[in-house]
Short mmCIF file of C-alpha atoms in Angstrom, two decimals:
data_model
loop_
_atom_site.label_atom_id
_atom_site.label_comp_id
_atom_site.label_asym_id
_atom_site.label_seq_id
_atom_site.Cartn_x
_atom_site.Cartn_y
_atom_site.Cartn_z
CA MET A 54 208.50 91.64 13.45
CA LYS A 55 208.36 90.10 10.73
CA PHE A 56 205.57 87.81 10.27
CA VAL A 57 206.58 84.55 8.06
CA ARG A 58 204.89 81.17 7.30
CA LEU A 59 207.39 78.12 6.16
CA GLY A 60 207.46 75.03 4.21
CA PRO A 61 205.72 73.08 1.14
CA ALA A 62 202.89 75.00 -0.03
CA GLY A 63 199.91 73.99 1.68
CA SER A 64 201.18 72.49 4.72
CA GLU A 65 203.02 76.66 5.84
CA ARG A 66 204.00 77.19 9.40
CA PRO A 67 203.48 80.18 10.81
CA ALA A 68 206.09 81.89 12.05
CA VAL A 69 207.61 85.39 13.47
CA VAL A 70 211.36 86.73 12.93
CA ALA A 71 212.77 89.13 15.15
CA ALA A 72 215.88 90.61 16.45
CA ASP A 73 217.35 89.73 19.51
CA SER A 74 218.83 91.66 22.40
CA ARG A 75 222.00 91.68 20.10
CA GLY A 76 220.11 92.96 17.11
CA ILE A 77 220.40 89.83 15.37
CA GLU A 78 217.77 88.46 13.54
CA ARG A 79 216.11 85.20 14.43
CA THR A 80 213.48 83.20 13.49
CA TYR A 81 210.21 81.74 16.17
CA GLY A 82 207.37 79.34 15.54
CA LEU A 83 204.12 80.77 16.66
CA ASP A 84 202.65 77.04 17.03
CA PRO A 85 202.00 78.34 20.80
CA LEU A 86 199.82 80.96 19.97
CA THR A 87 197.97 79.81 16.58
CA ALA A 88 198.01 77.13 13.77
CA ASP A 89 198.55 79.86 10.89
CA ILE A 90 198.77 83.52 9.84
CA ASP A 91 194.61 83.93 9.35
CA GLY A 92 191.86 86.45 9.54
CA PRO A 93 191.05 85.33 13.31
CA PHE A 94 194.78 85.51 14.75
CA LEU A 95 195.02 89.05 13.21
CA ALA A 96 191.24 89.82 15.24
CA SER A 97 192.39 88.35 17.90
CA GLY A 98 195.01 90.23 19.10
CA GLY A 99 197.73 87.73 17.51
CA VAL A 100 200.13 90.20 16.52
CA GLU A 101 200.20 91.60 20.45
CA ALA A 102 200.23 88.63 21.51
CA THR A 103 203.17 87.41 19.63
CA ARG A 104 205.07 90.83 20.96
CA ARG A 105 204.65 89.14 24.72
CA ALA A 106 205.56 85.78 23.80
CA LEU A 107 208.72 87.23 21.55
CA ALA A 108 209.72 89.33 25.31
CA GLU A 109 208.88 86.75 28.15
CA GLY A 110 210.47 84.29 25.29
CA THR A 111 207.96 81.35 25.25
CA LEU A 112 208.62 81.05 21.48
CA PRO A 113 211.03 78.03 20.06
CA GLU A 114 213.53 79.16 17.63
CA LEU A 115 213.59 77.60 14.86
CA THR A 116 217.03 76.65 13.82
CA ASP A 117 216.48 75.46 10.51
CA ALA A 118 214.29 78.22 8.85
CA GLY A 119 216.85 79.51 6.17
CA ASN A 120 216.49 76.14 4.87
CA LEU A 121 212.21 76.12 4.56
CA ARG A 122 209.83 77.52 1.68
CA ILE A 123 208.64 81.46 2.57
CA GLY A 124 205.51 81.34 1.42
CA ALA A 125 202.61 83.99 1.36
CA PRO A 126 202.47 85.59 4.65
CA ILE A 127 198.74 84.82 5.02
CA VAL A 128 197.05 81.98 4.50
CA ARG A 129 194.49 82.50 1.36
CA PRO A 130 192.06 86.04 1.92
CA GLY A 131 188.74 86.06 1.46
CA SER A 132 188.74 88.15 -0.78
CA ILE A 133 191.96 89.85 -2.52
CA ILE A 134 190.37 93.66 -3.85
CA CYS A 135 192.55 95.83 -6.30
CA ILE A 136 193.05 98.98 -6.80
CA GLY A 137 193.39 100.26 -10.79
CA MET A 138 195.11 103.02 -11.85
CA ASN A 139 196.48 104.73 -8.45
CA TYR A 140 199.65 106.37 -9.67
CA ALA A 141 198.65 109.46 -11.85
CA ALA A 142 202.04 108.15 -14.18
CA HIS A 143 200.95 104.67 -13.88
CA ALA A 144 197.24 105.74 -15.50
CA ALA A 145 198.93 107.86 -18.23
CA GLU A 146 201.15 105.29 -19.72
CA SER A 147 198.04 103.06 -19.91
CA GLY A 148 196.30 105.39 -21.96
CA ALA A 149 193.67 106.84 -18.88
CA GLU A 150 193.28 110.15 -17.22
CA PRO A 151 194.26 109.77 -13.38
CA PRO A 152 190.58 108.68 -12.03
CA ARG A 153 188.88 110.85 -9.73
CA ILE A 154 187.69 108.29 -7.75
CA PRO A 155 189.47 104.56 -6.72
CA VAL A 156 189.11 102.30 -9.53
CA VAL A 157 188.18 98.89 -7.91
CA PHE A 158 188.00 95.73 -9.24
CA LEU A 159 188.07 92.05 -7.89
CA LYS A 160 190.68 89.16 -8.31
CA PRO A 161 190.31 85.58 -7.59
CA ALA A 162 191.99 84.18 -4.06
CA ASN A 163 193.14 81.11 -5.50
CA THR A 164 196.05 83.11 -7.42
CA ILE A 165 198.02 83.73 -4.36
CA ALA A 166 201.42 82.22 -4.72
CA GLY A 167 204.73 82.35 -2.39
CA PRO A 168 207.34 85.13 -2.87
CA TYR A 169 209.88 83.16 -4.38
CA ASP A 170 207.98 80.63 -6.42
CA PRO A 171 208.54 79.73 -9.65
CA ALA A 172 205.88 82.18 -12.15
CA PRO A 173 203.22 80.34 -14.92
CA ILE A 174 203.08 82.53 -18.00
CA PRO A 175 199.79 80.75 -19.11
CA PRO A 176 199.76 79.01 -22.55
CA GLY A 177 198.90 81.53 -25.60
CA ALA A 178 199.67 84.32 -23.13
CA LEU A 179 201.18 87.54 -25.03
CA LYS A 180 201.29 89.68 -22.87
CA TYR A 181 202.29 88.74 -19.65
CA ASP A 182 202.88 91.78 -17.44
CA TRP A 183 204.25 92.53 -13.89
CA GLU A 184 202.80 94.95 -11.44
CA VAL A 185 204.62 95.79 -8.02
CA GLU A 186 202.19 96.86 -5.18
CA LEU A 187 201.69 97.53 -1.72
CA GLY A 188 199.52 95.66 -0.16
CA ILE A 189 197.41 96.11 2.88
CA ILE A 190 196.14 93.15 5.45
CA ILE A 191 193.19 93.78 6.87
CA GLY A 192 193.05 93.08 10.68
CA SER A 193 189.45 93.40 11.34
CA PRO A 194 185.60 93.12 10.25
CA ALA A 195 185.11 96.53 8.73
CA VAL A 196 182.01 98.39 6.75
CA TYR A 197 180.63 102.06 6.50
CA LEU A 198 183.81 102.96 8.33
CA ALA A 199 183.59 106.90 9.31
CA SER A 200 186.45 108.09 8.15
CA PRO A 201 190.27 107.03 7.01
CA LYS A 202 190.94 107.90 10.52
CA ASP A 203 188.89 104.98 11.64
CA ALA A 204 189.80 103.18 8.70
CA ALA A 205 193.25 103.19 9.15
CA GLY A 206 192.78 100.85 13.24
CA VAL A 207 191.73 97.83 11.03
CA ILE A 208 194.82 97.76 8.85
CA ALA A 209 197.10 94.39 10.60
CA GLY A 210 199.95 95.14 7.91
CA TYR A 211 201.71 95.49 5.45
CA VAL A 212 202.69 93.48 2.08
CA VAL A 213 204.61 93.02 -0.91
CA ALA A 214 202.87 91.44 -4.14
CA ASN A 215 203.16 91.37 -7.54
CA ASP A 216 199.66 91.84 -9.96
CA LEU A 217 200.46 89.35 -12.60
CA SER A 218 198.53 90.37 -15.64
CA GLU A 219 197.53 88.99 -18.94
CA ARG A 220 197.00 92.29 -21.19
CA ALA A 221 196.10 90.25 -23.33
CA TYR A 222 193.23 89.13 -21.98
CA GLN A 223 192.29 92.19 -20.24
CA ILE A 224 191.87 95.12 -22.64
CA PRO A 225 190.86 94.80 -26.00
CA GLY A 226 188.18 93.76 -27.98
CA GLU A 227 184.91 93.23 -27.07
CA ALA A 228 186.17 89.93 -24.81
CA GLY A 229 189.43 91.97 -22.80
CA GLN A 230 188.06 92.25 -18.85
CA TRP A 231 190.03 92.93 -16.49
CA THR A 232 189.27 89.72 -14.78
CA LYS A 233 190.03 87.34 -17.38
CA GLY A 234 193.55 89.53 -17.49
CA LYS A 235 194.06 88.88 -13.66
CA SER A 236 192.66 86.00 -12.19
CA LEU A 237 195.36 83.55 -13.57
CA PRO A 238 196.95 80.88 -11.72
CA ALA A 239 199.95 82.27 -8.63
CA SER A 240 199.29 85.22 -10.76
CA THR A 241 199.42 87.05 -7.15
CA PRO A 242 202.91 86.22 -5.26
CA VAL A 243 202.58 87.51 -1.82
CA GLY A 244 205.57 88.31 0.10
CA PRO A 245 207.97 87.69 1.99
CA TRP A 246 207.06 89.22 5.32
CA LEU A 247 203.69 90.24 6.60
CA VAL A 248 205.30 93.98 8.99
CA PRO A 249 202.61 95.14 11.30
CA ALA A 250 201.02 98.80 10.47
CA ASP A 251 202.73 100.01 14.01
CA GLU A 252 205.83 98.86 13.07
CA LEU A 253 205.89 100.53 9.13
CA ASP A 254 204.73 104.28 7.79
CA PRO A 255 203.79 103.63 4.53
CA ALA A 256 203.89 106.90 3.33
CA ALA A 257 206.47 107.43 1.41
CA LEU A 258 208.38 103.91 0.88
CA GLY A 259 210.61 103.32 -2.16
CA ILE A 260 208.74 100.92 -4.08
CA ARG A 261 210.43 99.04 -6.92
CA SER A 262 210.95 96.30 -9.84
CA ARG A 263 213.25 94.75 -12.00
CA VAL A 264 213.60 92.48 -14.73
CA ASN A 265 216.47 90.39 -15.98
CA GLY A 266 218.28 93.02 -13.34
CA GLN A 267 217.17 95.65 -15.38
CA VAL A 268 215.38 98.81 -13.42
CA ARG A 269 211.28 99.01 -14.99
CA GLN A 270 209.77 100.57 -11.29
CA ASP A 271 211.25 102.88 -9.29
CA SER A 272 208.57 105.39 -7.65
CA LYS A 273 207.47 105.63 -3.79
CA THR A 274 204.20 105.29 -2.42
CA SER A 275 203.79 109.28 -1.63
CA ASP A 276 202.84 109.13 -5.57
CA MET A 277 199.57 107.67 -4.95
CA LEU A 278 196.31 109.38 -5.76
CA PHE A 279 194.46 107.95 -2.90
CA ASP A 280 196.50 106.72 0.36
CA PRO A 281 196.36 103.18 2.22
CA ALA A 282 193.48 104.84 4.65
CA PHE A 283 191.16 106.40 2.23
CA LEU A 284 191.58 103.19 0.17
CA VAL A 285 189.90 101.51 2.81
CA HIS A 286 187.67 103.91 4.39
CA HIS A 287 186.33 104.24 0.58
CA VAL A 288 186.36 100.05 -0.08
CA SER A 289 184.49 99.75 3.08
CA GLN A 290 181.99 101.77 1.88
CA TYR A 291 180.58 99.23 -0.89
CA MET A 292 181.94 95.65 0.97
CA LEU A 293 182.47 94.07 3.77
CA LEU A 294 185.83 93.74 4.40
CA GLU A 295 186.70 90.66 6.76
CA PRO A 296 190.60 89.64 8.65
CA GLY A 297 192.97 88.44 6.52
CA ASP A 298 191.20 90.43 3.30
CA LEU A 299 194.86 91.93 0.91
CA ILE A 300 193.82 94.87 -0.66
CA LEU A 301 196.18 95.63 -3.61
CA THR A 302 196.72 99.65 -3.11
CA GLY A 303 198.09 99.13 -7.60
CA THR A 304 201.12 99.97 -9.29
CA PRO A 305 203.25 102.55 -10.46
CA GLU A 306 204.47 103.48 -13.75
CA GLY A 307 207.41 101.06 -15.83
CA VAL A 308 205.34 98.28 -16.93
CA ALA A 309 205.33 96.38 -20.22
CA LEU A 310 202.39 97.64 -20.86
CA SER A 311 203.87 101.43 -21.47
CA GLY A 312 205.01 100.21 -24.83
CA ARG A 313 208.92 101.17 -23.23
CA PHE A 314 210.04 97.57 -22.42
CA PRO A 315 209.26 93.89 -23.43
CA TYR A 316 206.51 91.32 -22.00
CA LEU A 317 207.71 88.91 -19.91
CA ALA A 318 208.97 85.57 -21.48
CA ALA A 319 210.48 82.31 -19.71
CA GLY A 320 213.06 82.45 -18.53
CA ASP A 321 212.72 85.92 -17.31
CA LEU A 322 213.61 86.36 -13.63
CA ALA A 323 211.31 89.24 -11.99
CA GLU A 324 212.40 91.18 -8.12
CA LEU A 325 209.80 93.18 -6.76
CA GLU A 326 210.54 95.29 -2.97
CA ILE A 327 209.01 97.84 -1.23
CA ASP A 328 211.27 99.88 1.30
CA GLY A 329 210.99 98.02 4.49
CA LEU A 330 209.08 95.01 3.42
CA GLY A 331 211.64 92.69 1.46
CA THR A 332 212.50 91.42 -1.87
CA GLN A 333 211.12 89.25 -3.52
CA ARG A 334 211.44 86.64 -6.98
CA GLN A 335 209.78 85.00 -9.47
CA GLU A 336 211.88 83.16 -12.58
CA PHE A 337 209.31 82.20 -15.00
CA PHE A 338 208.25 79.60 -16.86
CA ALA A 339 205.64 78.37 -19.66
CA ALA A 340 203.25 76.44 -18.48
CA VAL A 341 201.33 74.03 -20.42
CA PRO A 342 197.96 73.59 -20.32
CA GLY A 343 196.72 70.58 -17.59
CA TYR A 344 199.41 72.27 -15.66
CA ASN A 345 198.45 72.96 -11.87
CA PRO A 346 200.33 75.48 -10.36
CA GLN A 347 199.80 74.61 -6.67
CA THR A 348 200.88 71.46 -7.08
CA GLY A 349 203.18 70.81 -10.07
CA GLU A 350 200.91 68.06 -11.14
CA ALA A 351 199.10 67.29 -14.20
CA LEU A 352 195.01 68.24 -13.24
#
């Protein structure tokens, strides 16, 4: 199963993509089960309820799904928790030693965007960078988990995410801060799908990015310093995780910060993919002051 949200930004409709008896993928509306793909849906057994409904044939097929915009596969989460430098080679290209414990920071939830939405480059940005990441969706409340084994049980599923970062705001000088560099509007494209945790092994997935058709990142999730279950356990020691929260697990080597590639510019096309989770694409444009990336209108 692949959970999706379809329709205009702010008015997405929950749906699921599943293969029929002939192996042909079809899209079905989840309206009989839920108003949206959110924390309450995940925490109340929504994944299993969807399986039962598919088996019983009670979900309506969305024959026009191919004509609809694909939004982020979850509603805006309560928290986006990010892990920095979780691949040794990326830490090295960033000029840092691999961390001995996870580096954790937060990103505003209002940065979520659809996987194919046009992506704004902020006014004045000089070093806008891509980061393909495996995203973890939390499925039940969790705090002070006893072990990574317990943590695995609270993971609802996985997504592809792009942690877009303005390095000129993030790093240099006394005003350089990770929050400033990673909080820009529409800087967290997510999707296209949410795949349930019991249908995907995150241990050794191919994870890749391309810019204008040229490979930038090409690694495996097995290169992570800290795996998803360890990360969920670790983060739960410091904050309450709620259903629908998103944890970004870090990016492999191959970003522009390495100095090997140019930073993103208007007109560039980025493609990011993870095995089993699909491919997202963003075409970048130069935003103007006062532009609202959610509506396309002036503020």
